[in-house]
XYZ file of C-alpha atoms in Angstrom:
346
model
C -95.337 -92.518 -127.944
C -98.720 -90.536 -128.186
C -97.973 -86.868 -130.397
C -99.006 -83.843 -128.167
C -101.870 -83.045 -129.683
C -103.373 -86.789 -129.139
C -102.049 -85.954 -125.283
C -103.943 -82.945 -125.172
C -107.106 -83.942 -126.320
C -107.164 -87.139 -124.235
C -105.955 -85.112 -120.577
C -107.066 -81.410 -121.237
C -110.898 -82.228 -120.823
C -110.994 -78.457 -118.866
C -109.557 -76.532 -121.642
C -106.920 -74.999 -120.328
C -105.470 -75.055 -123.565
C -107.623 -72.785 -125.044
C -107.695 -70.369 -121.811
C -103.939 -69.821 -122.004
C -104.345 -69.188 -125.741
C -106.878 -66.511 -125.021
C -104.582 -64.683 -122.336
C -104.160 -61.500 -124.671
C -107.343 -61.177 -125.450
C -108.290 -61.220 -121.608
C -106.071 -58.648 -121.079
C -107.496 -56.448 -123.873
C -111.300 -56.907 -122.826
C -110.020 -56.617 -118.898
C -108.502 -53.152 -119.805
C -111.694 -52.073 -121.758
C -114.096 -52.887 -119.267
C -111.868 -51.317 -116.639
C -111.407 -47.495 -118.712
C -115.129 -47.879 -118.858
C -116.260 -48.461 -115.869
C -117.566 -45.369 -113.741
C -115.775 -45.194 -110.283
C -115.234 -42.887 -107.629
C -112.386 -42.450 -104.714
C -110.707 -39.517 -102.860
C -108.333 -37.236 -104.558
C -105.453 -37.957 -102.594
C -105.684 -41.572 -101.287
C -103.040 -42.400 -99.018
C -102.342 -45.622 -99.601
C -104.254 -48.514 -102.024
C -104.674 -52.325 -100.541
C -105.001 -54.940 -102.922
C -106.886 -58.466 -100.998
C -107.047 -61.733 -102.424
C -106.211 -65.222 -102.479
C -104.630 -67.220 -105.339
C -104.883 -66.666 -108.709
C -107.213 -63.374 -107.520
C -104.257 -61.925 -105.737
C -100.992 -62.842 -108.003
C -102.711 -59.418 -110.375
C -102.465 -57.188 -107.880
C -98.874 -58.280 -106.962
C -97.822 -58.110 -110.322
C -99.075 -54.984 -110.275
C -97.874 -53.628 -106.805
C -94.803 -54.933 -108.203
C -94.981 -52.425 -111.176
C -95.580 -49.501 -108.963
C -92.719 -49.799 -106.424
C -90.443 -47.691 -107.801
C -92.644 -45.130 -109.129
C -95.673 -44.781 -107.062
C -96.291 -41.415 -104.378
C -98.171 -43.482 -102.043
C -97.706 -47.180 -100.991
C -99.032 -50.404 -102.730
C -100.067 -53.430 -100.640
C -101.370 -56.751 -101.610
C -103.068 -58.698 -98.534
C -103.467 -62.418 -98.917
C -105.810 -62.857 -95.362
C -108.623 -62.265 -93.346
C -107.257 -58.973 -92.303
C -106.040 -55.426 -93.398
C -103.599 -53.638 -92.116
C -104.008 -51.553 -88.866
C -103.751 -47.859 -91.272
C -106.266 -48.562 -93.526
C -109.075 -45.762 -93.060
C -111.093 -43.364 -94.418
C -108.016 -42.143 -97.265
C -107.162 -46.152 -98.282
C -109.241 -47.118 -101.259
C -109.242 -50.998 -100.956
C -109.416 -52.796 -104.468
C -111.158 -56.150 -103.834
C -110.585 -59.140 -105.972
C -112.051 -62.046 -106.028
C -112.648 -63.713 -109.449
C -115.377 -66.274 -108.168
C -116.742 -63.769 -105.365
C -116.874 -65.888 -102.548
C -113.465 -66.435 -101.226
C -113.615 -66.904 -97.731
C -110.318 -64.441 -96.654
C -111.043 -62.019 -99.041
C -115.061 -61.282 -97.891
C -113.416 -61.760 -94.258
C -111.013 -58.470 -95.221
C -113.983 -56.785 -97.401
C -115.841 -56.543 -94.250
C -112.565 -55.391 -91.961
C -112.358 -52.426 -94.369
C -115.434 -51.359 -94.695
C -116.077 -50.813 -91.122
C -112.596 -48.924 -91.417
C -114.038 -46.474 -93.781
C -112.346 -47.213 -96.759
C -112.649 -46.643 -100.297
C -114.153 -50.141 -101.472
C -113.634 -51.294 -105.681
C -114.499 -54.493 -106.147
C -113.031 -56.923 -109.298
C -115.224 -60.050 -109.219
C -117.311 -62.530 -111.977
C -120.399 -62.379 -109.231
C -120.711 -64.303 -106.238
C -121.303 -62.164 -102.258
C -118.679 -59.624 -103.590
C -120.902 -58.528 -106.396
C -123.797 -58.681 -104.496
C -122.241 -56.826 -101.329
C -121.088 -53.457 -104.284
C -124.571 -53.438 -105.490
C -126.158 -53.531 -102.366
C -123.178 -50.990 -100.765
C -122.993 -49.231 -103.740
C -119.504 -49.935 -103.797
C -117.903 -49.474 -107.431
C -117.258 -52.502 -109.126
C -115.579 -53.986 -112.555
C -117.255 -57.223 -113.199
C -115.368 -59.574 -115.175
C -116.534 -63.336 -117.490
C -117.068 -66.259 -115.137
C -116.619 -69.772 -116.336
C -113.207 -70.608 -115.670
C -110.255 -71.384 -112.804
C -108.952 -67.956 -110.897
C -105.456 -69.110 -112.138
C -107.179 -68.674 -115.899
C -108.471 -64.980 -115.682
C -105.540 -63.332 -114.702
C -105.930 -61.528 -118.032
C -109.009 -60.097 -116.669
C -107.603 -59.439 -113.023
C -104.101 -58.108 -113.817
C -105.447 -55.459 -116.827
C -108.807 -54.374 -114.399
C -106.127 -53.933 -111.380
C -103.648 -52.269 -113.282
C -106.074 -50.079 -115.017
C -107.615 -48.944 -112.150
C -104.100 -48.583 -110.280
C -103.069 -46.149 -113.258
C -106.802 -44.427 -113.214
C -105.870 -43.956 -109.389
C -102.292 -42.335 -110.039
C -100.242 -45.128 -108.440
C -99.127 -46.586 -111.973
C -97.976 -45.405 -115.035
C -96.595 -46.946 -117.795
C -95.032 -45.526 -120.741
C -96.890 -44.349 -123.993
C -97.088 -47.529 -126.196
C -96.344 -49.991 -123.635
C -99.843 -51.570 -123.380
C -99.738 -51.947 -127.374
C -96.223 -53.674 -127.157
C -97.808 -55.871 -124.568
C -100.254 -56.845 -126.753
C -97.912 -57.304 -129.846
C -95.682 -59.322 -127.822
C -98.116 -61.817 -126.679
C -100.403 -62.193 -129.969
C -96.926 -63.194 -131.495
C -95.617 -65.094 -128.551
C -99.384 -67.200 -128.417
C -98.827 -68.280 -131.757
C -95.561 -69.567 -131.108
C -96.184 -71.175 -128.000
C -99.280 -72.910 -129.196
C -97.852 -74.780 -131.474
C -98.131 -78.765 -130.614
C -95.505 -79.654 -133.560
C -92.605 -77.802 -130.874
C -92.019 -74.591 -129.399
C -90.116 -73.409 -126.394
C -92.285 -74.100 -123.602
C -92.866 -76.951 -124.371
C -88.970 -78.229 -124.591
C -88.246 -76.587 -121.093
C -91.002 -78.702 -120.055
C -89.818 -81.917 -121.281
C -86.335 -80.839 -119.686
C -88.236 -80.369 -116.103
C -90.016 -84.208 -116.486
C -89.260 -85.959 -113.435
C -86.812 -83.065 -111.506
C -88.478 -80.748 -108.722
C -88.687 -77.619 -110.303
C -86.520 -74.618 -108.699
C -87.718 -70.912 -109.649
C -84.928 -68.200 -109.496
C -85.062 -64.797 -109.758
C -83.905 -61.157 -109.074
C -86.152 -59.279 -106.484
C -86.787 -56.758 -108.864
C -89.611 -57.290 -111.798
C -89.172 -61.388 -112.073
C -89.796 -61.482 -108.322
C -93.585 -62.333 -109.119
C -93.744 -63.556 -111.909
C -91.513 -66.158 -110.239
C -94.504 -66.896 -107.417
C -96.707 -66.912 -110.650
C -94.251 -69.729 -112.413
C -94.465 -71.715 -109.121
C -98.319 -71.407 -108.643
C -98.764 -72.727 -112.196
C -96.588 -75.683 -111.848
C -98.141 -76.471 -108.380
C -101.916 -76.061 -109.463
C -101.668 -76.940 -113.581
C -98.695 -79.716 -113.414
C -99.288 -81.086 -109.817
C -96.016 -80.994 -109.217
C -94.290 -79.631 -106.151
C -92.365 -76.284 -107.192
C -89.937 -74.230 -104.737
C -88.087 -70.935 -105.567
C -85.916 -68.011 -104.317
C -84.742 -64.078 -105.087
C -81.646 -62.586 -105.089
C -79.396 -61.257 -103.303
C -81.066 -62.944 -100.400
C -80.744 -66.535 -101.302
C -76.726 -65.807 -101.519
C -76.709 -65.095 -97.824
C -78.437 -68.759 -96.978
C -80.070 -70.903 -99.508
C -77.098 -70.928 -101.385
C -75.162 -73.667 -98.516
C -77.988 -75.862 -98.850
C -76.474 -77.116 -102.085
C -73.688 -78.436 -100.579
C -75.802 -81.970 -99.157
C -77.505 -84.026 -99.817
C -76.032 -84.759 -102.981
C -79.049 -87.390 -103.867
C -81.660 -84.581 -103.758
C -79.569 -81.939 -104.766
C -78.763 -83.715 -108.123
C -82.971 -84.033 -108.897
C -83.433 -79.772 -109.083
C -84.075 -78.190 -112.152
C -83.088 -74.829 -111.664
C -85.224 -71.816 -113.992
C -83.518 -68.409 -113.418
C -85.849 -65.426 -114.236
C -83.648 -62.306 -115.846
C -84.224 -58.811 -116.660
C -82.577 -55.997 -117.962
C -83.589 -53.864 -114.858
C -82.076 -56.029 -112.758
C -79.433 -54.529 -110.361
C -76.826 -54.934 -112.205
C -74.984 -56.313 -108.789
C -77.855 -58.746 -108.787
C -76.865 -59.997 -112.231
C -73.157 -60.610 -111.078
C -74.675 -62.350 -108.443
C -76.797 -64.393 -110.931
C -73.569 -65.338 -113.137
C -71.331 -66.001 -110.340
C -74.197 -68.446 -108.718
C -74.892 -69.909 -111.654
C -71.076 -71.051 -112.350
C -70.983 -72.778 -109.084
C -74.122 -74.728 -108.896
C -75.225 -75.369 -112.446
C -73.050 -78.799 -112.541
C -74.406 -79.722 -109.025
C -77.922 -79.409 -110.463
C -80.095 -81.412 -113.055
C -80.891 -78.939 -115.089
C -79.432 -75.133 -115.148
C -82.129 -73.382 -117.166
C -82.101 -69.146 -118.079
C -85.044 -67.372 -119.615
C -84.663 -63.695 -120.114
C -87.595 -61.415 -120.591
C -88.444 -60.215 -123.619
C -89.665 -56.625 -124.702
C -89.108 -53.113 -124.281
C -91.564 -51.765 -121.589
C -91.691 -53.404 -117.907
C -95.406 -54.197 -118.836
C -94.559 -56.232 -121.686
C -91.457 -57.705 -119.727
C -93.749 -59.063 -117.461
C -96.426 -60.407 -119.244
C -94.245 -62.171 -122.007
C -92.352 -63.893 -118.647
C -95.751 -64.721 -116.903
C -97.523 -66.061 -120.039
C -94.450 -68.603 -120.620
C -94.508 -70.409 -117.480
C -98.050 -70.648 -118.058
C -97.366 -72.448 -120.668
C -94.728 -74.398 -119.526
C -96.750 -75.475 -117.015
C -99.516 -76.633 -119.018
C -96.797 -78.808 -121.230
C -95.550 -80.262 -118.005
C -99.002 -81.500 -117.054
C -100.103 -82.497 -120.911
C -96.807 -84.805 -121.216
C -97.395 -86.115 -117.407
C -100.493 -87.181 -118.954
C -102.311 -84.948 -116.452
C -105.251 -82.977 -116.713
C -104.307 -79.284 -115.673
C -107.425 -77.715 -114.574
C -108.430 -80.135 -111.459
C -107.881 -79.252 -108.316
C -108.778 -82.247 -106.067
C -106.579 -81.219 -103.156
C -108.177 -77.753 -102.766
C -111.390 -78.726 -103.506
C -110.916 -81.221 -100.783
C -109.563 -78.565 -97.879
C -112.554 -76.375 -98.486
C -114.703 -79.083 -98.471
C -113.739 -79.721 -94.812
C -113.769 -76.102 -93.796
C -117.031 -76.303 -94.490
């Protein structure tokens, strides 16, 4: 059997490697360029939409999630061609688009600047650039060069930085620096081809379908965010729920057929702000269906702050999905299928 690293340089010929490994440093540069970047919006905004598609969006969730419970005014991510019948003159509208020219999100540009709306744009380039300079829109432009799914360094620290320059997010004093801690020490550990964790939870998943649990609380993303990555990096079909919700439905569907039921892998998300009824819930599932399944797998979040909670959870099941792929001898960064659909969308 070929070592990893021989696996890696024979099916990783887009680098995703490397891209994953340079995560913290995205998010450092993202944040910079963000504080720096001169912006204007009304005092008292009344409510902030986040649009975008994909990788561009799963930021500004992450984000929105972050803000829930503390934020005066609402936070809404919009993955279409539309916004939402309040947006007006007192809704600033952060844009994101990491190549520029996603179809939805220049659809839903347009929708709210006709509605009056505070326009920021995040993009590499592309019409949404072009449309700031010409609008005179503010915009944070961020490095081009690589898949959406790769920059959410860049997306998630310009979005949240702007979201806390706004007044809709605040996280504690220090908790960007434990972020940053966390992850330089986490990237070395999960980097390394001789073993690491990621990489034996994707060994484990080889051959199941991949089931994403989760509270609805913090892990609610970054459980979309696991899926996404296992979907787009592994090409491998990924499904997932939240608590409490699956316990009033989902949960009967393990009972047949006992053929399928026996190929999921099950990957619970946990966190420490869970409800704590939520975690009961989370135990109590997990001691009836873990025999049923193939695999019964718990990862709890590491760090002190939400922020670093987050990240640290996000940045392993990039990882894991770029082990899944590597060992499936399969490149990560293609994208035939999509490339395909927009082909004939024209």
């Amino acid at each position: 059997m070929d070592s990893l690293s021989v696996l890696v340089d024979r099916h990783d010929d887009g680098g995703m490697y490397a891209l994953i490994r340079s995560f913290p440093a995205h998010l450092r540069e993202g944040r910079r360029r963000a504080l720096e970047a001169d912006l204007t919006w009304p005092e008292d905004p009344a409510q902030v939409v986040i649009v975008g598609m994909g990788g561009s969006a799963i930021g500004g969730d992450l984000v929105a999630s972050m803000a829930r419970g503390s934020s005066p005014v609402p936070v809404e991510v919009v993955r279409g061609y539309t916004v939402p019948g309040y947006v007006n003159a007192r809704t600033v509208v952060i844009v994101s688009s990491f190549s520029g020219n996603t179809e939805e999100t220049l659809s839903a540009f347009d929708e709210a600047v006709a509605r009056g709306a505070t326009i920021l744009c995040v993009t590499s380039g592309g019409t949404v650039q072009a449309r700031a300079e010409a609008g005179g829109y503010g915009h944070v432009l961020i490095p081009g060069g690589m898949p959406p799914r790769a920059a959410l360094g860049y997306s998630f620290s310009v979005v949240a930085t702007l979201a806390e320059r706004l007044g809709v997010l605040a996280p504690p004093d220090g908790a960007w620096e434990e972020a940053y801690a966390l992850l330089d020490a986490q990237t070395e550990d999960l980097s390394n081809l001789e073993g690491n964790q990621a990489l034996d939870l994707a060994r484990q998943l080889t051959g199941a379908v991949p089931l994403v649990y989760s509270g609805n609380g913090l892990m609610e993303v970054v459980n979309l965010r696991w899926r996404g990555q296992i979907q787009e990096n592994s090409k491998v079909l990924a499904f997932g729920n939240v608590f409490p919700e699956l316990n009033h439905n989902e949960i009967m569907g393990w009972t047949y057929p006992d053929a399928f039921i026996g190929r999921l892998a099950v990957i619970v998300l946990r966190d420490r702000a869970d409800h704590p009824r939520v975690l009961r819930r989370l135990d109590i599932t997990g001691e009836l269906l873990q025999d049923r399944a193939a695999l019964w797998h718990e990862v709890h979040s590491r760090g002190e702050s939400a922020l670093a909670r987050l990240l640290a959870t996000v940045n392993l099941g990039d990882w894991v999905s770029y082990y899944l792929a590597v060992t499936r001898q399969v490149d990560p960064t293609p994208i035939g299928l999509i490339d395909a659909l927009k082909t004939a969308l024209g």
